[in-house]
PDB file of C-alpha atoms (C1' of nucleotides) in Angstrom:
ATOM      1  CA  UNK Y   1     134.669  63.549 254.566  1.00  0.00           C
ATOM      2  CA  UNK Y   2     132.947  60.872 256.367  1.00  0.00           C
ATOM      3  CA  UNK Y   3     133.587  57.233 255.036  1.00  0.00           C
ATOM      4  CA  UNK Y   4     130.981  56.834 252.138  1.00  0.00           C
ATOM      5  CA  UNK Y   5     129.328  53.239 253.961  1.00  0.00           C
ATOM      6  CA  UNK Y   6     127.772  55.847 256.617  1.00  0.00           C
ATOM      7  CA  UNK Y   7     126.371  58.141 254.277  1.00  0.00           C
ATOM      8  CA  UNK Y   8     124.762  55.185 252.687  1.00  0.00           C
ATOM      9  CA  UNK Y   9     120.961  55.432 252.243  1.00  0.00           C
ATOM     10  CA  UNK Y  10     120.702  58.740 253.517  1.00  0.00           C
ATOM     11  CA  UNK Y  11     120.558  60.259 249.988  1.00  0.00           C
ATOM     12  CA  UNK Y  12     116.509  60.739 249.689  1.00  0.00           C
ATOM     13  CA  UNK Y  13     116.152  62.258 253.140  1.00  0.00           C
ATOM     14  CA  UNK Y  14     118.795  65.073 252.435  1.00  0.00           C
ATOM     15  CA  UNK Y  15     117.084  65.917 248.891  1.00  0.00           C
ATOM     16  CA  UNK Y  16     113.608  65.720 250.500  1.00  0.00           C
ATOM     17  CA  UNK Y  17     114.543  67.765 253.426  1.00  0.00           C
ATOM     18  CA  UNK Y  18     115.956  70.418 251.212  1.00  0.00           C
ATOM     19  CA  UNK Y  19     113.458  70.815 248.817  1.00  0.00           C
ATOM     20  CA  UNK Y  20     111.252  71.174 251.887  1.00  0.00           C
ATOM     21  CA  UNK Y  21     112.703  74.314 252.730  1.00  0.00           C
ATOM     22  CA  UNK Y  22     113.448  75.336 249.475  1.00  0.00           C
ATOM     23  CA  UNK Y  23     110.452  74.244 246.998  1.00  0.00           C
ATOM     24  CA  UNK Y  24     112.381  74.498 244.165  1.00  0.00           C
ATOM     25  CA  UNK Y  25     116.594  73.745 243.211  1.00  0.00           C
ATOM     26  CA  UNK Y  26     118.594  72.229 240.758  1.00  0.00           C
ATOM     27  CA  UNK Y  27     121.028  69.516 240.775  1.00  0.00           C
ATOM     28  CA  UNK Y  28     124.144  71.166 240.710  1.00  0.00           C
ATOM     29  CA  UNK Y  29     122.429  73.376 243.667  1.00  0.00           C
ATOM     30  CA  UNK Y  30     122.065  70.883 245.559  1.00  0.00           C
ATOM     31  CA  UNK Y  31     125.433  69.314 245.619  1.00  0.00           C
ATOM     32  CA  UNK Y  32     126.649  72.822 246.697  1.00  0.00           C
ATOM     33  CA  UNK Y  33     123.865  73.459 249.322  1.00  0.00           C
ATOM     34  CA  UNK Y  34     125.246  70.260 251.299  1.00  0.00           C
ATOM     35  CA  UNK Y  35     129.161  70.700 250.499  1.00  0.00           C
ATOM     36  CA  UNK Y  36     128.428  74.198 252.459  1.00  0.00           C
ATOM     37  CA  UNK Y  37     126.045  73.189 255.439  1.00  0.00           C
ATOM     38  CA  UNK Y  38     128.517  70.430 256.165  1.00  0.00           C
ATOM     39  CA  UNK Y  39     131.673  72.130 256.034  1.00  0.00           C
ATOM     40  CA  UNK Y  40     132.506  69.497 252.618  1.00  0.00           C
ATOM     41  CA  UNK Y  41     132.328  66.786 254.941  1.00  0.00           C
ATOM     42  CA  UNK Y  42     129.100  65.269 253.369  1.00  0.00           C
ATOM     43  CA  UNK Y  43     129.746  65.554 249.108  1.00  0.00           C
ATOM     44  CA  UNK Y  44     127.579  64.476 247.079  1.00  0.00           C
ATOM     45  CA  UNK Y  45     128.400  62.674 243.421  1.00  0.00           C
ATOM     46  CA  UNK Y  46     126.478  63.228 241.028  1.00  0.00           C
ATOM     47  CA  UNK Y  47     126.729  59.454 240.047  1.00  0.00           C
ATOM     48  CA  UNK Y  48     124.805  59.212 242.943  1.00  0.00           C
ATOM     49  CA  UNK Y  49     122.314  62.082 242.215  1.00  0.00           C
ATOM     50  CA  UNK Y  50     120.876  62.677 239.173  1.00  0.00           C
ATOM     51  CA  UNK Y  51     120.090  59.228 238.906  1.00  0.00           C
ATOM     52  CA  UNK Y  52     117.975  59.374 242.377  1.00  0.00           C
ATOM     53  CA  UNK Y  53     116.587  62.574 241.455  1.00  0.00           C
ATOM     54  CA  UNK Y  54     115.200  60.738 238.184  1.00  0.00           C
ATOM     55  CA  UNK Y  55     113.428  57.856 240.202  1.00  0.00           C
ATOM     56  CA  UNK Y  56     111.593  60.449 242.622  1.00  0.00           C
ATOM     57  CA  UNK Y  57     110.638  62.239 240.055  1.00  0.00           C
ATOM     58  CA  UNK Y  58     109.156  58.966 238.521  1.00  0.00           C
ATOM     59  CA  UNK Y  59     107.330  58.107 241.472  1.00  0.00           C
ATOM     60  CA  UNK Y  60     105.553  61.478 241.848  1.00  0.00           C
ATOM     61  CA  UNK Y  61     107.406  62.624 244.774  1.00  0.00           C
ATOM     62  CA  UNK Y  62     109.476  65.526 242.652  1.00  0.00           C
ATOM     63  CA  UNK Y  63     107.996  67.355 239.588  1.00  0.00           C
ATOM     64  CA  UNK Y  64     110.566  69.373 236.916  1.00  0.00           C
ATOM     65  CA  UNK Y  65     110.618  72.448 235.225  1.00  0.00           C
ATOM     66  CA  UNK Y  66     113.660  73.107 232.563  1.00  0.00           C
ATOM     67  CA  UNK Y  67     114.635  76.447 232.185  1.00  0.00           C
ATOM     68  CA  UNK Y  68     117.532  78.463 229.933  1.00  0.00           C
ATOM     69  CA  UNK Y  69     119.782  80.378 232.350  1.00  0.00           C
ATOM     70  CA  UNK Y  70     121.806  81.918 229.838  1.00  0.00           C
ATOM     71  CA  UNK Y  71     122.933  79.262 227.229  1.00  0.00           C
ATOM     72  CA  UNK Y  72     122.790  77.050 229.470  1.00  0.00           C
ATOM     73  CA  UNK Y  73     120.103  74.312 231.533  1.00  0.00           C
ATOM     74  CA  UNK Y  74     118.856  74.031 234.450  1.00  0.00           C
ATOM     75  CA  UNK Y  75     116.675  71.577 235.655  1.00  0.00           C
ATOM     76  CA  UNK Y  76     114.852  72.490 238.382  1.00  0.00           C
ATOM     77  CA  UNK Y  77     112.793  70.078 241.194  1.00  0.00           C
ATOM     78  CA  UNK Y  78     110.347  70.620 243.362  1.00  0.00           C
ATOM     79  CA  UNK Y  79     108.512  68.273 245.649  1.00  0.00           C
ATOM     80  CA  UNK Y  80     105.131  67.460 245.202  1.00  0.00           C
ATOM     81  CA  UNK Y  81     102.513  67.698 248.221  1.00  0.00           C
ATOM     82  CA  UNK Y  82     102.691  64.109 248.476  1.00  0.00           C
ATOM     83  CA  UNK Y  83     106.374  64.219 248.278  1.00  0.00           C
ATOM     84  CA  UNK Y  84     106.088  66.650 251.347  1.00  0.00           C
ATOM     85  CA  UNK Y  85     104.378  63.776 252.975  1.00  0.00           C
ATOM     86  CA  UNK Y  86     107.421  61.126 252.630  1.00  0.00           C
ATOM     87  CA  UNK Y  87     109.919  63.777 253.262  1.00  0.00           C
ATOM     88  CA  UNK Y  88     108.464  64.295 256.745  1.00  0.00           C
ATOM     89  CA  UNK Y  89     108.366  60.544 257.463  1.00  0.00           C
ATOM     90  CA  UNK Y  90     111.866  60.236 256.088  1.00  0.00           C
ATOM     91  CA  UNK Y  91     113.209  62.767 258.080  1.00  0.00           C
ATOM     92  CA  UNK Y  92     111.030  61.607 261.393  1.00  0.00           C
ATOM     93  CA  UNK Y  93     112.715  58.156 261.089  1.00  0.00           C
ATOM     94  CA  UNK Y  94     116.139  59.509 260.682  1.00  0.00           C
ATOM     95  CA  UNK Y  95     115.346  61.087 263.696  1.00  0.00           C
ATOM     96  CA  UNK Y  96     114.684  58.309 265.709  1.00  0.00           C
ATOM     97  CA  UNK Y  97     116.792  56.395 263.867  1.00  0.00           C
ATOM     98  CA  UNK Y  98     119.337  58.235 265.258  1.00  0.00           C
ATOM     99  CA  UNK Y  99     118.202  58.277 269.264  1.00  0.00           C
ATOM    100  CA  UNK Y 100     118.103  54.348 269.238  1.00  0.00           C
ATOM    101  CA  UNK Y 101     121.786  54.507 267.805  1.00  0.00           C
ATOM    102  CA  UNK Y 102     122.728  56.552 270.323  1.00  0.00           C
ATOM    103  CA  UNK Y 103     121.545  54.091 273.186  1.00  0.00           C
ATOM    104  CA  UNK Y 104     123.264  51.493 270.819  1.00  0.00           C
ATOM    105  CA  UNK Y 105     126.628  52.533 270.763  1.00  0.00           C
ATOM    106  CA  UNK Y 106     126.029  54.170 274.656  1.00  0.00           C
ATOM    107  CA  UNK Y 107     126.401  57.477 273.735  1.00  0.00           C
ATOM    108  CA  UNK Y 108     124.518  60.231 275.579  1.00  0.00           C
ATOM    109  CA  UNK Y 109     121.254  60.775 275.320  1.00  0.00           C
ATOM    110  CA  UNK Y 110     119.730  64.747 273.317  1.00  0.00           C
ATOM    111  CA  UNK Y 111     118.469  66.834 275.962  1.00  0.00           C
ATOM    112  CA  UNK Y 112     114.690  66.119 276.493  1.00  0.00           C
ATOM    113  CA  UNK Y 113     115.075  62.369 276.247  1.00  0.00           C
ATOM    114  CA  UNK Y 114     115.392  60.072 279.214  1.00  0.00           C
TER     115      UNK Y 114
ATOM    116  CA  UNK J   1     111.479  48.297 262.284  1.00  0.00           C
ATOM    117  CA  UNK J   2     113.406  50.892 260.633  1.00  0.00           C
ATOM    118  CA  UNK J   3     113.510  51.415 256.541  1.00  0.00           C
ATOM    119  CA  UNK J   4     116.473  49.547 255.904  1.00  0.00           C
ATOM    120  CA  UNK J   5     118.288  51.761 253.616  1.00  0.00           C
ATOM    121  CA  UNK J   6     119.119  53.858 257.094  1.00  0.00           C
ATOM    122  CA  UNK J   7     121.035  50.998 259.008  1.00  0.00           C
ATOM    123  CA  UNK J   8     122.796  50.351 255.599  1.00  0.00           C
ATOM    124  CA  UNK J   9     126.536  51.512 256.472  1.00  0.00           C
ATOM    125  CA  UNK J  10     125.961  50.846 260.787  1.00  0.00           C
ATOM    126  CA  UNK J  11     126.579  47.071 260.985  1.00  0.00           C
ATOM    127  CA  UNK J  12     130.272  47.313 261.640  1.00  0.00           C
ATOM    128  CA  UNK J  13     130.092  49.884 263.972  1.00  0.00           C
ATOM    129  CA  UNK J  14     127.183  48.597 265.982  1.00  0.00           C
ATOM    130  CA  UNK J  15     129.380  44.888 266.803  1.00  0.00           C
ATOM    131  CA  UNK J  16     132.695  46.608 267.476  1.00  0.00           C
ATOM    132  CA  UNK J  17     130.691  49.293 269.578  1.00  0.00           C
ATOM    133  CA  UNK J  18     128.957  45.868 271.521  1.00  0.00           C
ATOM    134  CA  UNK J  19     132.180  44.290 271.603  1.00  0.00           C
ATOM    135  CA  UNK J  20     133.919  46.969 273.194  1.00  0.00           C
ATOM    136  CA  UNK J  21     131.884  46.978 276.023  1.00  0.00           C
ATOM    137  CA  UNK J  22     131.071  43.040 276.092  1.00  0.00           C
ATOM    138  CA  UNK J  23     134.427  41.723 275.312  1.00  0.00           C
ATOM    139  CA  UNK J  24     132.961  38.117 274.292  1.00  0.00           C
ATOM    140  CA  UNK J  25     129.826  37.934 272.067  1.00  0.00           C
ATOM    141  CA  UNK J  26     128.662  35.361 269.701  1.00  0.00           C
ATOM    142  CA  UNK J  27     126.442  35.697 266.575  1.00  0.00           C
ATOM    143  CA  UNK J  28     123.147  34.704 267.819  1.00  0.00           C
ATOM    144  CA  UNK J  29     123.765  36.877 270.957  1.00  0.00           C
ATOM    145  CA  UNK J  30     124.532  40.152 269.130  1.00  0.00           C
ATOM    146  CA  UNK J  31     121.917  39.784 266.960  1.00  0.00           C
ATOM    147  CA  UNK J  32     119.321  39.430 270.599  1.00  0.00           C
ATOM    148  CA  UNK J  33     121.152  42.501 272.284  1.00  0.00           C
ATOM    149  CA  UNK J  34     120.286  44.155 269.733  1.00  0.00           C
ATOM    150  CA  UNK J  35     116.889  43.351 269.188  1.00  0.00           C
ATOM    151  CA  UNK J  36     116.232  43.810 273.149  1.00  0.00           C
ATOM    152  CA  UNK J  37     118.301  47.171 273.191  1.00  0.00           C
ATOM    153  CA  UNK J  38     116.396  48.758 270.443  1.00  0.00           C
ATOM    154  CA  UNK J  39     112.786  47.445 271.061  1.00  0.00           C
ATOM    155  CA  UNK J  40     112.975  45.481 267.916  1.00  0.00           C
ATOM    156  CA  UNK J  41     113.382  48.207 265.726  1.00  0.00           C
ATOM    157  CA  UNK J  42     116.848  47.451 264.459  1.00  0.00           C
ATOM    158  CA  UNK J  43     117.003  43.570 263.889  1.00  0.00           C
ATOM    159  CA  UNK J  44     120.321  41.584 262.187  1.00  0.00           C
ATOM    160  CA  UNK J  45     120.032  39.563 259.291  1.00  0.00           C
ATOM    161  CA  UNK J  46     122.124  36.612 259.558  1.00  0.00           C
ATOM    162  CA  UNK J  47     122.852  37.075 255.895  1.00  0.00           C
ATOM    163  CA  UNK J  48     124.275  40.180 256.741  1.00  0.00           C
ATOM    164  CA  UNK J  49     125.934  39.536 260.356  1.00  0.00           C
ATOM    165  CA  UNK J  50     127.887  36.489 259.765  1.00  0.00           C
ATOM    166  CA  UNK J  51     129.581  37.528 256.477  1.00  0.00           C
ATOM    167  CA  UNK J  52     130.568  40.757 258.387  1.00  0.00           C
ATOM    168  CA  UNK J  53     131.603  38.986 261.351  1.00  0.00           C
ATOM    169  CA  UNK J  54     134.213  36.784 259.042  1.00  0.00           C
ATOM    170  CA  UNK J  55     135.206  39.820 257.558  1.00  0.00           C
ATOM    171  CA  UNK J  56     136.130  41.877 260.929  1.00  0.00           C
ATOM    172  CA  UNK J  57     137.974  38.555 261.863  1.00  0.00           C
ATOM    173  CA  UNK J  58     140.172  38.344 258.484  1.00  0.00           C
ATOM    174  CA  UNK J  59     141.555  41.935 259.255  1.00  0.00           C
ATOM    175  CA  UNK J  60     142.509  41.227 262.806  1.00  0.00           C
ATOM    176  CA  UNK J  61     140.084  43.272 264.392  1.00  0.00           C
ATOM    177  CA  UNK J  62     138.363  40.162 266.088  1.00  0.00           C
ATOM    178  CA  UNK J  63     139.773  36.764 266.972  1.00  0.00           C
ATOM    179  CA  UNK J  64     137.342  33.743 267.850  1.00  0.00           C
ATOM    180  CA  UNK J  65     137.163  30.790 270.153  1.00  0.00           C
ATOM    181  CA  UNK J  66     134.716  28.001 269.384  1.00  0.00           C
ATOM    182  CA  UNK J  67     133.071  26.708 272.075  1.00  0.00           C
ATOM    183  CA  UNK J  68     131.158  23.585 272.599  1.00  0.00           C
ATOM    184  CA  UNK J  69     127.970  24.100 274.879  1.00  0.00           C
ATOM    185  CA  UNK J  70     125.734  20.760 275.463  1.00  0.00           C
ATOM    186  CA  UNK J  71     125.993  19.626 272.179  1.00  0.00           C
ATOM    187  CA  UNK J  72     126.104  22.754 270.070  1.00  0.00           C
ATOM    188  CA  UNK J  73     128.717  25.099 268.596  1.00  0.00           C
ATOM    189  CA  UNK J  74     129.034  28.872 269.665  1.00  0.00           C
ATOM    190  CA  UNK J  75     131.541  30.716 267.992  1.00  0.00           C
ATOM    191  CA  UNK J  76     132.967  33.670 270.659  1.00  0.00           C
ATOM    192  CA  UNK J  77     134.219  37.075 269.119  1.00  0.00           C
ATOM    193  CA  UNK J  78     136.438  39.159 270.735  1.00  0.00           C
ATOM    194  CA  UNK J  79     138.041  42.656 269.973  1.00  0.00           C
ATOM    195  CA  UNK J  80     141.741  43.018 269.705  1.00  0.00           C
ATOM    196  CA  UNK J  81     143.134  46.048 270.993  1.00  0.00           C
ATOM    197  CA  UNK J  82     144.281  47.581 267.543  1.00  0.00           C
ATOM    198  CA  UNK J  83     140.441  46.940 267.045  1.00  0.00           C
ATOM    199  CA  UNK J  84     139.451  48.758 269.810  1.00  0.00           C
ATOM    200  CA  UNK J  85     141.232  51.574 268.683  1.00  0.00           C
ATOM    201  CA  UNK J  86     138.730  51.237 265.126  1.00  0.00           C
ATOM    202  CA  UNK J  87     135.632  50.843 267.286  1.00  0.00           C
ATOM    203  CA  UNK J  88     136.378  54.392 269.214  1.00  0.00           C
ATOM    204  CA  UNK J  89     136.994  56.144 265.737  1.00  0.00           C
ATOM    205  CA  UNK J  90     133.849  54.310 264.153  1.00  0.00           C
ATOM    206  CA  UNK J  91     131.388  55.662 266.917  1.00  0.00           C
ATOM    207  CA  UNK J  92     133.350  58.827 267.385  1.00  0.00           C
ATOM    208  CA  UNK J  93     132.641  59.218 263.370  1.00  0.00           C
ATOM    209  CA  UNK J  94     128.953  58.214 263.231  1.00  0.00           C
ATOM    210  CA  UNK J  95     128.462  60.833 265.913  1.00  0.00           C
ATOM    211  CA  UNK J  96     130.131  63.697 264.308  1.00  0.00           C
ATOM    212  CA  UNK J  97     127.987  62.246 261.628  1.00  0.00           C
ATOM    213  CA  UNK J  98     124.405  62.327 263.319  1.00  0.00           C
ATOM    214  CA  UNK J  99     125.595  66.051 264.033  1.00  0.00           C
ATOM    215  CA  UNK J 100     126.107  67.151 260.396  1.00  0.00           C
ATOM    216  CA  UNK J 101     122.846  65.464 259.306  1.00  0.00           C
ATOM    217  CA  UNK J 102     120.983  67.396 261.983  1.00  0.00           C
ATOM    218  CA  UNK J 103     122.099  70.455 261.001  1.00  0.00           C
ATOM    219  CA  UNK J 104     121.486  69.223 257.265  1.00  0.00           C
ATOM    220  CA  UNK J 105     117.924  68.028 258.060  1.00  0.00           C
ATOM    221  CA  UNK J 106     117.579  71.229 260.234  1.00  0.00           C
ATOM    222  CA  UNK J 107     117.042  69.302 263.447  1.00  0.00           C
ATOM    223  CA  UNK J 108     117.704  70.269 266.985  1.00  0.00           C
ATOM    224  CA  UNK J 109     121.165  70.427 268.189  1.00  0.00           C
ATOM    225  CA  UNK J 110     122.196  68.129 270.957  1.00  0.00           C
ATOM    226  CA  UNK J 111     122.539  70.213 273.981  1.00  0.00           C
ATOM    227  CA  UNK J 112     126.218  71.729 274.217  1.00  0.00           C
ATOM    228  CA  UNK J 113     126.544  71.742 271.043  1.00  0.00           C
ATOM    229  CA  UNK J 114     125.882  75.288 269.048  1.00  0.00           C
TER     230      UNK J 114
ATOM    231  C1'  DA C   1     145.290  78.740 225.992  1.00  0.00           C
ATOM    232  C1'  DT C   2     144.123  76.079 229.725  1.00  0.00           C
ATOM    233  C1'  DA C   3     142.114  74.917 233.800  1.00  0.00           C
ATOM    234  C1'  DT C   4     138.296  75.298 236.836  1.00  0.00           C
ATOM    235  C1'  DA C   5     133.534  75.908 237.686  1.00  0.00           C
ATOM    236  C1'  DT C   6     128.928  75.266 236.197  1.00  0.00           C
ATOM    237  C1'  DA C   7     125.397  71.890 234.541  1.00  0.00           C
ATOM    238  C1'  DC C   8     123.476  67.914 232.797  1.00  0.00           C
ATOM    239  C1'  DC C   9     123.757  62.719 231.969  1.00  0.00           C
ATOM    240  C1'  DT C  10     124.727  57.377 231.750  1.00  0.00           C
ATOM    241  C1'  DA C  11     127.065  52.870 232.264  1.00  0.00           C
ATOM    242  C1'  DA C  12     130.184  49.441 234.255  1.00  0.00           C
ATOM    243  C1'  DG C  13     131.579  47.713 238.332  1.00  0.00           C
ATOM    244  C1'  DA C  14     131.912  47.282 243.403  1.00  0.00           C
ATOM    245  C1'  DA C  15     129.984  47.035 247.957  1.00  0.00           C
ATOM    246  C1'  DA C  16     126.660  45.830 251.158  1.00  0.00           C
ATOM    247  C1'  DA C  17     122.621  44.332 252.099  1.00  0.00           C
ATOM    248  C1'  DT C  18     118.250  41.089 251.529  1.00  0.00           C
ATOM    249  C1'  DT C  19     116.171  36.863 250.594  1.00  0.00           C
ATOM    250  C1'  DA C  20     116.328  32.211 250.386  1.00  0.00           C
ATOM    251  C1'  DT C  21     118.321  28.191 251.631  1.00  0.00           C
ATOM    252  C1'  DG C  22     120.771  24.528 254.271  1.00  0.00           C
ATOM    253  C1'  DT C  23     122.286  21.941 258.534  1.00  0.00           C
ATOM    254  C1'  DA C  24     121.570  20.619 263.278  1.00  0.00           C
ATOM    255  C1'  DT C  25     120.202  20.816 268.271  1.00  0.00           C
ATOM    256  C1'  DT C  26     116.991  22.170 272.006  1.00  0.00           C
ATOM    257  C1'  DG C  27     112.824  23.578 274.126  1.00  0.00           C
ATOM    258  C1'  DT C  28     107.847  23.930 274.091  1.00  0.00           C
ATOM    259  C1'  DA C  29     103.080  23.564 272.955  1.00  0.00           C
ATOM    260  C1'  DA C  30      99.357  20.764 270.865  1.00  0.00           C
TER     261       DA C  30
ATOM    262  C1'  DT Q   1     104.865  12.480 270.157  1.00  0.00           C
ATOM    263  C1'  DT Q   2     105.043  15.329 266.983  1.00  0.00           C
ATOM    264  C1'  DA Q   3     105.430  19.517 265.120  1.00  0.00           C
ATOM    265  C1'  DC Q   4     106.803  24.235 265.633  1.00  0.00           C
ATOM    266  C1'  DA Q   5     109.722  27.808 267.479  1.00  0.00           C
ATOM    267  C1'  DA Q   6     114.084  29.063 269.196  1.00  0.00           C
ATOM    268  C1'  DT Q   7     118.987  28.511 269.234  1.00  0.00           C
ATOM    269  C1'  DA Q   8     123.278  28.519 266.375  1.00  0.00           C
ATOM    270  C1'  DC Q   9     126.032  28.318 262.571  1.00  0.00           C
ATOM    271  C1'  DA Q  10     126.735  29.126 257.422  1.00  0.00           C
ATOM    272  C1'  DT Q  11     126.550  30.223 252.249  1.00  0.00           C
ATOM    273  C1'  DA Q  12     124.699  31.665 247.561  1.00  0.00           C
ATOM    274  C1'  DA Q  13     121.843  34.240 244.351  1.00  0.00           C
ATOM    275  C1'  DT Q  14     119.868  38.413 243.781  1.00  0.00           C
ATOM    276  C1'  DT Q  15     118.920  43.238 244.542  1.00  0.00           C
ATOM    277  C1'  DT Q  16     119.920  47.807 245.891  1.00  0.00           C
ATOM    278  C1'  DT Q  17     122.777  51.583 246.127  1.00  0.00           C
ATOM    279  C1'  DC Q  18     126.733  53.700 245.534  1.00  0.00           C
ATOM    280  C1'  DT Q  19     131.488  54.742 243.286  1.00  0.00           C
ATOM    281  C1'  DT Q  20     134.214  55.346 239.468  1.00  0.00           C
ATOM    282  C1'  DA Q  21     134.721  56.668 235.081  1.00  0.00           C
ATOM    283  C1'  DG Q  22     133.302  58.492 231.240  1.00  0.00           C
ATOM    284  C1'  DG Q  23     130.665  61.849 228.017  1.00  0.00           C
ATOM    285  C1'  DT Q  24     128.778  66.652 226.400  1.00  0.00           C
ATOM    286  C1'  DA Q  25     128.767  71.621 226.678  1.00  0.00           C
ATOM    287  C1'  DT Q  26     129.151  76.620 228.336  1.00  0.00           C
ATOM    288  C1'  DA Q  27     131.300  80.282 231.311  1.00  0.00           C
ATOM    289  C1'  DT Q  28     134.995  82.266 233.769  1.00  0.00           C
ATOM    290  C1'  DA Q  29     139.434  83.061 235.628  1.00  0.00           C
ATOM    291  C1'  DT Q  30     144.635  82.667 235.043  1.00  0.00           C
TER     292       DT Q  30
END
DNA sequence: ATATATACCTAAGAAAATTATGTATTGTAA
DNA sequence: TTACAATACATAATTTTCTTAGGTATATAT
């Protein structure tokens, strides 16, 4: 697990970037999706979640659809055209985001940049 | 200028990664470096610097030494060796970080890495 | 039976930043 | 010469974002 401060702010980008690829999860889902791709080192709460989920939803970005798997809910998201929009900028400037870090702290360089 | 949720969670690391190779910064002249080193896309809020600063110096990671030049104060930071050992694991972290979001945000991998 | 996993949610509090000030000196442009 | 920008420190109120802790309920494994 990485210290929480560094995780910090990177919340949206993850959930945009996966419903990129996917169209179309549920909460739970996604807490699972990144425990997995990250080897648990990146967990999200769900303090943390549902409560972000519910503002991009509110701004148009994410649209629901609640469905009855079993006896039980699921509330599915999936990201808007617009919201494909932001989630490209989002993860552009993470990108680069992370290149001038790199000359920040002196580390070296991804292949392909001077 | 990044967004800036992203930078949320970098501040410490991007002093005691300065100070590590600097040895003897003050405020005003972190705050420059790291305008100039970035192209003014990461730029330190005073608000959020000097607070830090104070707090890095309470824990014994940096020690200060005022000085007087003409007729104004600078206040000198400088990294102790137990915080030099902190500096190494916060860039070694945010590294092993950017790779985990990479493969998160399906980005390239660095080169040597898989 | 009981614990763990699935699946949603909110609220209080903490942490870390922004924004807005305040003080004071020095250099520069009008 | 005066006013603005840059240098140099600092704090306080507010906001944002997260953690921690709690709540509800079903399904599954021990």
């Amino acid at each position: 697990m990485y210290s929480s401060e560094l995780i910090k702010g990177t919340l949206k980008t993850i959930i945009l970037s996966l419903l990129t690829d996917e169209e179309k999860m549920y909460g739970y889902e996604i807490t699972q999706k990144v425990k997995n791709l990250t080897g648990g080192k990146i967990q999200l709460t769900e303090g943390a979640l549902y409560p972000t989920l519910h503002a991009l939803e509110a701004q148009g970005i994410l649209t629901t659809e609640v469905v009855n798997v079993g006896n039980r809910l699921r509330k599915y998201y999936t990201i808007t055209p617009s919201g494909k929009a932001v989630a490209q900028e989002k993860v552009t400037e993470f990108s680069e985001f992370m290149a001038t870090m790199r000359i920040l702290l002196d580390l070296q360089p991804r292949a392909g940049e001077a």
